[in-house]
Structure formats: structure tokens, C-alpha cells
Coordinates of C-alpha atoms and ligand atoms in Angstrom, one line a residue:
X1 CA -11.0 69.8 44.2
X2 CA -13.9 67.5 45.8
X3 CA -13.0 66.2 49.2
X4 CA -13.5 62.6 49.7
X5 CA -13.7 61.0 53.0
X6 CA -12.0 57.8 54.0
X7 CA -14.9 55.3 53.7
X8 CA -15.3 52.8 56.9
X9 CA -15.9 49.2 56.2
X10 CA -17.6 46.9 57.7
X11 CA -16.6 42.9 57.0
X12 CA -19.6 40.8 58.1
X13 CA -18.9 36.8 59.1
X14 CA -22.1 35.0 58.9
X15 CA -22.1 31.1 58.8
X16 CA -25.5 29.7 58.5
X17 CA -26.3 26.9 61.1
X18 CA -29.6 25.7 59.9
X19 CA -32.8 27.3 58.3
X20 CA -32.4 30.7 57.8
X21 CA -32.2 33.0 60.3
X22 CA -28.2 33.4 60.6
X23 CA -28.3 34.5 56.7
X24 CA -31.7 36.6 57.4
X25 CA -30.1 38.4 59.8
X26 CA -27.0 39.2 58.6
X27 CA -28.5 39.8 55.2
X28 CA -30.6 42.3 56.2
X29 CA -28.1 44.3 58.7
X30 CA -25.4 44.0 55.7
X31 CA -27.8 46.2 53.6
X32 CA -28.3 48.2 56.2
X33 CA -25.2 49.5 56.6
X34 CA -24.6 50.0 52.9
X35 CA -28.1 52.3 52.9
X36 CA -27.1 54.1 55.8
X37 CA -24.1 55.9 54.2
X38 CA -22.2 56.0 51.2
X39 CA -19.3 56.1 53.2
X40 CA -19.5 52.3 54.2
X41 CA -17.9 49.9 52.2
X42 CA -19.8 46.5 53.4
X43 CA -18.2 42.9 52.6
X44 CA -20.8 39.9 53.7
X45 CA -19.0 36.4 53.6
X46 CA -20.9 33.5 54.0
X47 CA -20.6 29.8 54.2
X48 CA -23.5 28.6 52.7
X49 CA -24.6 30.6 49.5
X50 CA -27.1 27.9 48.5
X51 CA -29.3 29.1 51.4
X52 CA -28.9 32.6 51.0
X53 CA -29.6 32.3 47.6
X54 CA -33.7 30.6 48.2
X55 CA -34.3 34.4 50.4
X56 CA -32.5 36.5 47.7
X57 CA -32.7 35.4 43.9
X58 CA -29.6 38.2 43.3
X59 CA -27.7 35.5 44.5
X60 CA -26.1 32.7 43.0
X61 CA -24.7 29.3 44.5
X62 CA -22.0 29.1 43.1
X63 CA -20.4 32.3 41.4
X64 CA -17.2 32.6 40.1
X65 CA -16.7 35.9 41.5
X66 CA -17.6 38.5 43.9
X67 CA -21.4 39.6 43.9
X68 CA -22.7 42.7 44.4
X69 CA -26.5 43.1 45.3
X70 CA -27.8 46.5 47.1
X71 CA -24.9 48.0 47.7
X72 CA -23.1 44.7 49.9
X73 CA -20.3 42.9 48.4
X74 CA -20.8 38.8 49.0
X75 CA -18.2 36.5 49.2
X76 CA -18.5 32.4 50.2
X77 CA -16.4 31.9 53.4
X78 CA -13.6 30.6 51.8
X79 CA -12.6 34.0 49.8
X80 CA -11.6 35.5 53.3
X81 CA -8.4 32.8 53.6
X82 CA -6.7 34.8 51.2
X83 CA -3.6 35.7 52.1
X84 CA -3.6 38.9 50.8
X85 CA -6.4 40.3 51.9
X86 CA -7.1 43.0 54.4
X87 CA -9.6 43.5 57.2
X88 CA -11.7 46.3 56.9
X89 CA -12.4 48.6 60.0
X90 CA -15.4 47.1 61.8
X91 CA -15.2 43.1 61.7
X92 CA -18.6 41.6 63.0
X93 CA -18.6 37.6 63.8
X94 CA -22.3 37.1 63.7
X95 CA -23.7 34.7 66.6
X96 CA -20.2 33.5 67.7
X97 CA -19.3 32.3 63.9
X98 CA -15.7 32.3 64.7
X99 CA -13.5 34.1 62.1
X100 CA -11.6 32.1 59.7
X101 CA -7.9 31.8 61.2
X102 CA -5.9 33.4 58.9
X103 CA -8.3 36.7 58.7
X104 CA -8.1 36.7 62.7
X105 CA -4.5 36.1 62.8
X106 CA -4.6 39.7 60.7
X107 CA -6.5 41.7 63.3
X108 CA -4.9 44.8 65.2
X109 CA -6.2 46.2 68.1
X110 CA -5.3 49.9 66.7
X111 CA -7.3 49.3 63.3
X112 CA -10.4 47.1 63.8
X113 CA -13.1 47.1 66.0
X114 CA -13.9 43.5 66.4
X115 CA -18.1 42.8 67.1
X116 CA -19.7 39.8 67.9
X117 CA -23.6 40.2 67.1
X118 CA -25.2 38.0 69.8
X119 CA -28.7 36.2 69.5
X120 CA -31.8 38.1 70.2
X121 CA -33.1 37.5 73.7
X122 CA -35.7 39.4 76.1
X123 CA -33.6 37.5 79.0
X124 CA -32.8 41.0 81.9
X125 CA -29.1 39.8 81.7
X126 CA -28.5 40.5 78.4
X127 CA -28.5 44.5 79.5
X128 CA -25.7 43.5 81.8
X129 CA -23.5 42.1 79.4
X130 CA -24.2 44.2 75.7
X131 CA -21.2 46.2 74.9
X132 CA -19.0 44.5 76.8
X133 CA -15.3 44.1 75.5
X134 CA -13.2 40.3 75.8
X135 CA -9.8 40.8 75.7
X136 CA -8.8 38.2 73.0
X137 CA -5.8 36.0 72.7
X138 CA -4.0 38.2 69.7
X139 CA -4.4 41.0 71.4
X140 CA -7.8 42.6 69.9
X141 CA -11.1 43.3 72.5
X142 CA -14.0 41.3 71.1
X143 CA -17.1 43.6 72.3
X144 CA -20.8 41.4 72.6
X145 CA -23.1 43.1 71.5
X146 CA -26.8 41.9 71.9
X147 CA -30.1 42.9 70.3
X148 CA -33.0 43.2 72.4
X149 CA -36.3 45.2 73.5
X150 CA -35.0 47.7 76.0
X151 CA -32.6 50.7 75.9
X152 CA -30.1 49.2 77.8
X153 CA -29.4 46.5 74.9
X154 CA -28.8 46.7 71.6
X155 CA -32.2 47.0 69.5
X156 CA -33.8 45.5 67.0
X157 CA -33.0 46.0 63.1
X158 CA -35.1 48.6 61.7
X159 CA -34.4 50.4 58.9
X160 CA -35.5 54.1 59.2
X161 CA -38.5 54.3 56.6
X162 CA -39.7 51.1 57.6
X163 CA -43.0 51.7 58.9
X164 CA -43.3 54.6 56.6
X165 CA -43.3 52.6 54.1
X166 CA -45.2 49.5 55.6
X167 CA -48.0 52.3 56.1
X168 CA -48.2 53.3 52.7
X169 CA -48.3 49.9 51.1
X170 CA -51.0 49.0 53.3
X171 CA -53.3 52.0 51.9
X172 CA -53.0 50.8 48.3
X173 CA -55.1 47.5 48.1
X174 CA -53.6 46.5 44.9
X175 CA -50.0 46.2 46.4
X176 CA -51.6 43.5 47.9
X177 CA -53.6 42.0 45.1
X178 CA -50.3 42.2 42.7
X179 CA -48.2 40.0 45.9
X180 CA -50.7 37.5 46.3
X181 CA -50.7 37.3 42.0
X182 CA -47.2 37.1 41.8
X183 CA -47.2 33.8 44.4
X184 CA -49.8 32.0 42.1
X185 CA -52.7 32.5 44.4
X186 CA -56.2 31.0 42.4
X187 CA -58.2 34.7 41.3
X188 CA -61.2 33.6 43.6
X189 CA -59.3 33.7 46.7
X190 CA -57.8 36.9 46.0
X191 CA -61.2 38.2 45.4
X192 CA -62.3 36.4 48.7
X193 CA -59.7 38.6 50.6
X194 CA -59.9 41.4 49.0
X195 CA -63.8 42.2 48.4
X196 CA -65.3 39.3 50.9
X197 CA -63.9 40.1 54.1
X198 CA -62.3 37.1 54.0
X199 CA -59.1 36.4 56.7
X200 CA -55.5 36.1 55.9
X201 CA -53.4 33.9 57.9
X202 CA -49.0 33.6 56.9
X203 CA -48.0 30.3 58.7
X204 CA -44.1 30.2 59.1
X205 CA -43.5 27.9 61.8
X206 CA -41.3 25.0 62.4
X207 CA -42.5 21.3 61.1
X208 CA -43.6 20.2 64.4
X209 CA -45.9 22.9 65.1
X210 CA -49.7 21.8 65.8
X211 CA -50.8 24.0 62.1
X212 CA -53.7 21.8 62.1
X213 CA -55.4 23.4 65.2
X214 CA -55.1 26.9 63.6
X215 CA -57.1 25.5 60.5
X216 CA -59.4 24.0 63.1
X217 CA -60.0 27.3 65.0
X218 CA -60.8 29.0 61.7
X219 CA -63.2 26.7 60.2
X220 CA -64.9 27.1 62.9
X221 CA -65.2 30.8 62.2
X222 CA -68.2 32.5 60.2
X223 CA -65.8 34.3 57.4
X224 CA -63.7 32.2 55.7
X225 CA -59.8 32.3 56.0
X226 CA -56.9 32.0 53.3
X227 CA -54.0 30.4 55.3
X228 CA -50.5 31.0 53.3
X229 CA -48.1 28.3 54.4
X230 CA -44.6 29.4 53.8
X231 CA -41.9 26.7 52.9
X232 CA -41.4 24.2 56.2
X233 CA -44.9 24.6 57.3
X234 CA -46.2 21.3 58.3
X235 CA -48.9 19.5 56.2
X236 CA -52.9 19.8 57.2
X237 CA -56.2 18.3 56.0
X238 CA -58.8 19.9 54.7
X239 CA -61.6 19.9 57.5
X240 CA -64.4 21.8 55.7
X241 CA -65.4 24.9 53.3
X242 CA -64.3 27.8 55.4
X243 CA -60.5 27.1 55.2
X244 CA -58.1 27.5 51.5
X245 CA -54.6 26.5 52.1
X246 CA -52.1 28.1 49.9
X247 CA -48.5 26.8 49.6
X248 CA -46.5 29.7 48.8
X249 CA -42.8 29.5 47.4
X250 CA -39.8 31.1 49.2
X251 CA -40.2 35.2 48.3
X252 CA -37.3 37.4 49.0
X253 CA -36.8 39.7 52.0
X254 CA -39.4 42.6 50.8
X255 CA -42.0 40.4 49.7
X256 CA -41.5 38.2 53.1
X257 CA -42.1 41.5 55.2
X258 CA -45.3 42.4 53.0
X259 CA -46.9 38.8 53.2
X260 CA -46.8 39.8 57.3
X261 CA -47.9 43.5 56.7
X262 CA -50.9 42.4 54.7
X263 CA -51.9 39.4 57.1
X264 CA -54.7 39.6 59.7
X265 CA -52.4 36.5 62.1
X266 CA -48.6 35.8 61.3
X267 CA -47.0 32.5 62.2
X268 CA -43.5 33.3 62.8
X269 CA -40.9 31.4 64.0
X270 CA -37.0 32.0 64.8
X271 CA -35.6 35.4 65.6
X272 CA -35.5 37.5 62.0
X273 CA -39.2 36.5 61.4
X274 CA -40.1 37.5 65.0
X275 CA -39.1 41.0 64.6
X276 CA -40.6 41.4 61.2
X277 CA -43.8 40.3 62.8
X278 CA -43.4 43.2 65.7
X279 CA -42.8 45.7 62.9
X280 CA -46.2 44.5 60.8
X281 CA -48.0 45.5 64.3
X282 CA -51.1 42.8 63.7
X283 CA -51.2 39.7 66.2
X284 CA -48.5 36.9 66.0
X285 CA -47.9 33.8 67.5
X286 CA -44.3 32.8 68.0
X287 CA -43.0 29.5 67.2
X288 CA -39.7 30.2 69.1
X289 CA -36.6 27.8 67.7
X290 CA -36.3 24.7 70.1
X291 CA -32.9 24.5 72.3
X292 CA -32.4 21.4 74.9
X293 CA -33.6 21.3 78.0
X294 CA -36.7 23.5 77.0
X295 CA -34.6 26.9 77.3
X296 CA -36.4 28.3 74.0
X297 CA -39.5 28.2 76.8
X298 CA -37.5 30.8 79.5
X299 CA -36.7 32.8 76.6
X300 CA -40.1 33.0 75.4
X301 CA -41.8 33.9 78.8
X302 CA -39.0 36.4 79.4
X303 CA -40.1 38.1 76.1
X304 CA -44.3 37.4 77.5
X305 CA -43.2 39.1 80.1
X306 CA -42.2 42.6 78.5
X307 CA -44.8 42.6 75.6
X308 CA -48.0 44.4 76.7
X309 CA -50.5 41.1 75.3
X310 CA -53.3 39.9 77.0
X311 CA -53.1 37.1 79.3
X312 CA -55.3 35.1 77.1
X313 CA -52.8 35.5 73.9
X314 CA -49.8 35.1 75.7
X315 CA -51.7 31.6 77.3
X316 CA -52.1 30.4 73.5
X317 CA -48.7 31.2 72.3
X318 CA -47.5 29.0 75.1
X319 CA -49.5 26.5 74.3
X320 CA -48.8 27.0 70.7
X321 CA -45.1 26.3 71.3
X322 CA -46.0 23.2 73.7
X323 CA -48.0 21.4 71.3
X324 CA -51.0 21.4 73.0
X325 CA -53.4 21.1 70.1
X326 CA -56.4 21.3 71.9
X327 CA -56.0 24.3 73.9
X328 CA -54.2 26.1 70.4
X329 CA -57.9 25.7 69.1
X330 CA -60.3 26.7 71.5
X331 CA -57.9 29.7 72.7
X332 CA -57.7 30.8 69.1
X333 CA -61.4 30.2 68.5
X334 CA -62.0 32.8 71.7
X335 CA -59.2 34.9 70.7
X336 CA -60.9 35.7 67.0
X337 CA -64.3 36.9 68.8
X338 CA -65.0 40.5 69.8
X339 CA -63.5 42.1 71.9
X340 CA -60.4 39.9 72.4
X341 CA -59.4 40.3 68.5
X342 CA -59.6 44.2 69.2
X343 CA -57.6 43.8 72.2
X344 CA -55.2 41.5 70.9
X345 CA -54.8 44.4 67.7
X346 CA -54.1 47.1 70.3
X347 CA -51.8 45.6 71.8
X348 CA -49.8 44.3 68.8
X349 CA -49.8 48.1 67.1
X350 CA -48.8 49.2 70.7
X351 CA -45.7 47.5 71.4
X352 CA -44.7 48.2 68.0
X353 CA -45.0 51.5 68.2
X354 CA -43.0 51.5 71.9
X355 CA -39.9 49.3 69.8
X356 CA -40.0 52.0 67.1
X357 CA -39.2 54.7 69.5
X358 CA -36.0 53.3 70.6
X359 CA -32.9 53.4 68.7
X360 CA -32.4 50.9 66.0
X361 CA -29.5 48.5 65.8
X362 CA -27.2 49.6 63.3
X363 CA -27.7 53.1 64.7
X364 CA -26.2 51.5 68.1
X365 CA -24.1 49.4 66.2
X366 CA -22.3 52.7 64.9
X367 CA -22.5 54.5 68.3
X368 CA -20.7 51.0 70.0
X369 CA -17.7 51.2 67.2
X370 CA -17.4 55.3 67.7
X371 CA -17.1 54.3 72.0
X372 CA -14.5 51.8 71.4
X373 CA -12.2 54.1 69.2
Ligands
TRH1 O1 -35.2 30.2 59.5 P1 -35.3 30.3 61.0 O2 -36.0 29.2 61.7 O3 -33.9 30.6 61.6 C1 -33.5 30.1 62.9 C2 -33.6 31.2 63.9 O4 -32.9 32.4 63.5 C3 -33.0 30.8 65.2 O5 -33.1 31.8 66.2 C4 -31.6 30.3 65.0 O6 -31.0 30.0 66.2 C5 -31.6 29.2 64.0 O7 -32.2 29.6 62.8 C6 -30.2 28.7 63.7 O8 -36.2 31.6 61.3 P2 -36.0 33.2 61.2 O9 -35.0 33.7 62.2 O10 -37.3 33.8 61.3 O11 -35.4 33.4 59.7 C7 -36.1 33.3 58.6 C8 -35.6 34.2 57.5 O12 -35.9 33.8 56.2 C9 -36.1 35.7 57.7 O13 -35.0 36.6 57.4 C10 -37.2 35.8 56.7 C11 -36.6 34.9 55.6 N1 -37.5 34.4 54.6 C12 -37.6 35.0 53.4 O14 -37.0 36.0 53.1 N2 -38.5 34.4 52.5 C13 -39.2 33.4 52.7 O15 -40.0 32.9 51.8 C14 -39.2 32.8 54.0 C15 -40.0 31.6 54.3 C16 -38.3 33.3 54.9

């Protein structure tokens, strides 16, 4: 007879704040864990499946029942106040979501391992508190666990084959030609991109950021450039010939990650975005969410400070994120030019390849829940 092994499960809380992130996120480390063994049973409930469902057409608003899409089970929030349902082994409370009562009041200290998954943060005293354990009021240890860029924290989200497979997209042209068809993108600027040399530019940033100083800083350039604008970006004027603007619709996860592979500049913005940049390797500039009192600014020149670009990129992604129009042109018009575009390349494909080395997070993830048993 076959020997079957208990399954672990995994219950993911993700509620979704604003924009898209929180869902992104949890979205993508849900699958995760469902491709990483088909011993894990993973349940991903969510408060808002309206905005799940613009990043992941498998997904409907309102169902009447349980989805399943790539292995994860999706439920809306309010599924989990059943009273007779059970928590499964590893309970993760994504970004300090706090579990609905009645699943909490369920918890036990000899059967779950309760996570919360923290916020991304390049900040040197996340190493200090990742894996930490919070003795909870019912009796459970809450452990924090925080993603980050160095092998005291938690990692980034990576699945194995990623690059592997970002690699061999990139060597087929026509993966690129059949994405850029699918988004409704006129023949004559795929041609431009494809056999003209022309530059590709995804733009997902926040409405406030100063988009029209990128456009400025490429008309100015000899080859022309296609800018893709993702949903949110903020409106621009045509300033001249060199310059198309396309306004692409959301695209799920995959196609999200190959509109960065196949760009020459990403705009990214948030934290999921951010990481998906690092693992395209090309040059980015972060549009970092804005918190009060300017704290989005520490976090960003903590991160600055343990990324390996050159003082003249890391100077226009500051100003990028201060609104400094001006200086977001002419440091992007010197940034394009020989050799600083080189440099800025190497740099890009370097600390990419320094992340990759380290373990992923739902490799640590795993190893966390094994140390608490
Ligand atoms: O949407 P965001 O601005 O989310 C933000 C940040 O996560 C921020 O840190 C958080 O505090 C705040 O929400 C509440 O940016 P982010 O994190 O880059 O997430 C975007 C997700 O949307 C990412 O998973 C990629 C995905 N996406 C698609 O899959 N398809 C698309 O077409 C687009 C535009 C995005």
C-alpha cells in the first residue's frame, strides 16, 4: 500500500489596504507554497476579491464558492468566521492584518505556528527583530518575520526557476512581440522596438509622480522610446515625435513580470513591484509608497545605501521620489548616455544576481516554522 504523508497547510490572512501590493504579495507567496510541494495544502482568504480579481482574471468578485486557481484555495474574509472550521498548521497574518476573532479564538500553541509576514524594508533593524516570537494573549507565540536584502532577514520572494526562466524568454524575441500584441500595442511600434532599436520604458508609479520629466528626458534622446503606462500612471503631453505613449490594461502576475523583463527602464512603485524589478536586472527607478512624516524617504536611502548603483542613479531616484521635475530630466538625460547607461546596467544585473544567491523567502519561511516546532 502507498504511504501518504500528512499534508501541512498553510492558511494565508491577506486584507488589502489600498492599491495592490497586500494582494500581490500574498498572491504570489500563496502560489508559492502550493508549487513548492504537493504536500501543502494552501488556503488564501481575502477581503477584497474585487482587487485581486483586476491582477488575476481566475478570479471572480463575487463567487458563490470556494476558488481554486494554481493550486491555492481562495476564500473572501468572511468564510474564515465559520464556526466550524479549522486552522490549518502554519497561519500567516500578512502585514499585521489581524485574524478574524473567531479563527484566532481557535488557535493552539501545540498545533499552529502563527506568522506575521512584515513589510519589506532595507532599514539594519529589521535583522534584529525577524524571527522573533510575541507571546500572544491566547496563549500562541506570534513570530515577525520580515523580508529583506540580507541573510540575517527574511529574503525576498523568488520562486526557484525564476531567472531561468526570465533568461529564456528574453532569448526568443517573439515572446515579446506576442505580449506587446496581446496589450493592443499599434504594429508600427512593435516594429519600432523590435527591428528599430527603439527604447522601451514600463511606468508604474503612483499619480503624483513627475511622468512628464521621463518623457521629457527621452524626447530629447536620438532613438525614439515607447513608454507603457501601466493603470495609475499619471497623464502626460505629447512634447514631440521621439516619444509614443501606450496605456496598457492591468495584465496578470506573469505578463506584469515580462512587461519589466522586456523593458530597457521600469517605473515601479510599492514593495511587490520593487522586487520584480530587482529580478528583471535592467535599471529601475523606485517610486517608494508615501507614509507621513516623509519615512518612505529613510526607507528608501536605507535600501540606496545597500544597492551597489551609482551615485548619479541613486541622486535621480531621489529626486524622482521628491518631485523635483527638473533634476528627474536632466539626471535622466545624463543617465541614458554612454557610459552611465552601461554602468547603471551593471550594476542593476549585479545586485540581482547578489539577491539570487541568498535564500528565498518561502524557503526561510519553511525553515522559521521547522525552528519553532
Ligand atoms: O499597488 P502598490 O502601490 O501597493 C502598495 C505597496 O505594496 C505598499 O508597500 C503598501 O504599503 C501599499 O500598497 C498598501 O504596489 P506594489 O507593491 O508594487 O504592488 C502592485 C502589484 O500589482 C504587484 O504584485 C504587481 C501587480 N500588478 C499586476 O499583476 N498587473 C498589473 O497590470 C499591475 C499594474 C500590477
Amino acid at each position: 500500500m502507498p504511504h501518504s504523508r500528512p499534508q501541512t497547510g498553510f492558511d494565508i490572512f491577506c486584507r488589502v489596504i489600498d492599491n495592490y501590493g497586500d494582494i500581490g504579495v500574498c498572491w504570489r507567496l500563496a502560489r508559492q507554497l502550493a508549487q513548492r510541494s504537493s504536500d501543502f495544502r494552501v488556503r488564501l482568504w481575502v477581503d477584497d476579491l474585487a482587487s485581486f480579481a483586476r491582477i488575476e482574471p481566475a478570479i471572480q468578485a463575487n463567487p458563490t464558492t470556494v476558488q481554486k486557481a494554481q493550486g491555492v484555495e481562495v476564500y473572501s474574509w468572511e468564510q474564515s468566521e465559520q464556526a466550524n472550521l479549522l486552522p490549518l498548521d502554519v497561519v500567516i497574518e500578512a502585514f499585521a492584518c489581524e485574524l478574524p476573532v473567531g479563527y484566532r479564538s481557535k488557535l493552539k500553541a501545540e498545533q499552529q505556528h502563527w506568522i506575521n509576514l512584515e513589510y519589506l524594508s532595507a532599514e539594519t533593524w529589521v535583522e534584529d527583530c525577524h524571527g522573533l516570537p510575541s507571546p500572544q494573549a491566547n496563549g500562541v507565540a506570534k513570530y515577525f518575520f520580515f523580508p529583506g536584502f540580507t541573510p540575517r532577514t527574511g529574503g525576498l520572494l523568488r520562486e526557484p526557476s525564476l531567472l531561468a526562466q526570465r533568461d529564456a524568454w528574453r532569448s526568443d524575441p517573439n515572446g515579446r512581440t506576442a505580449l506587446l500584441q496581446g496589450l493592443g500595442v499599434p504594429a508600427a511600434w512593435i516594429a519600432g522596438v523590435r527591428d528599430q532599436g527603439w527604447q522601451q520604458c514600463y511606468a508604474f508609479c503612483y499619480p503624483h509622480a513627475p511622468l512628464q520629466s521621463i518623457v521629457d528626458a527621452y524626447q530629447a534622446q536620438a532613438r525614439p522610446t515607447l513608454i507603457l503606462a501601466a493603470p495609475g500612471a499619471p497623464a502626460t503631453r505629447q512634447a514631440g515625435n521621439q516619444v509614443v505613449r501606450f496605456d496598457c490594461p492591468y495584465v496578470d502576475q506573469q505578463a506584469f513580470d515580462r512587461l519589466l523583463w522586456s523593458s530597457d527602464l521600469n517605473l515601479i512603485r510599492g514593495e511587490d513591484s520593487f522586487v520584480r524589478a530587482i529580478w528583471a536586472a535592467r535599471p529601475f527607478l523606485w517610486h517608494i509608497y508615501p507614509q507621513q512624516e516623509q519615512i518612505h524617504l529613510e526607507k528608501l536611502h536605507a535600501w540606496l545605501a545597500l544597492q551597489p548603483c551609482t551615485p548619479e542613479a541613486a541622486e535621480l531616484m531621489l529626486s524622482w521620489n521628491k518631485g523635483e521635475a527638473k533634476a528627474v530630466n536632466s539626471r535622466l538625460q545624463a543617465l541614458l548616455q554612454a557610459p552611465q547607461w552601461q554602468n547603471w546596467q551593471a550594476s542593476a544585473t549585479r545586485f540581482s544576481e547578489e539577491q539570487a544567491g541568498q535564500h528565498d523567502l518561502v524557503m526561510q519561511l519553511l525553515q522559521l516554522v521547522q525552528r519553532s516546532q
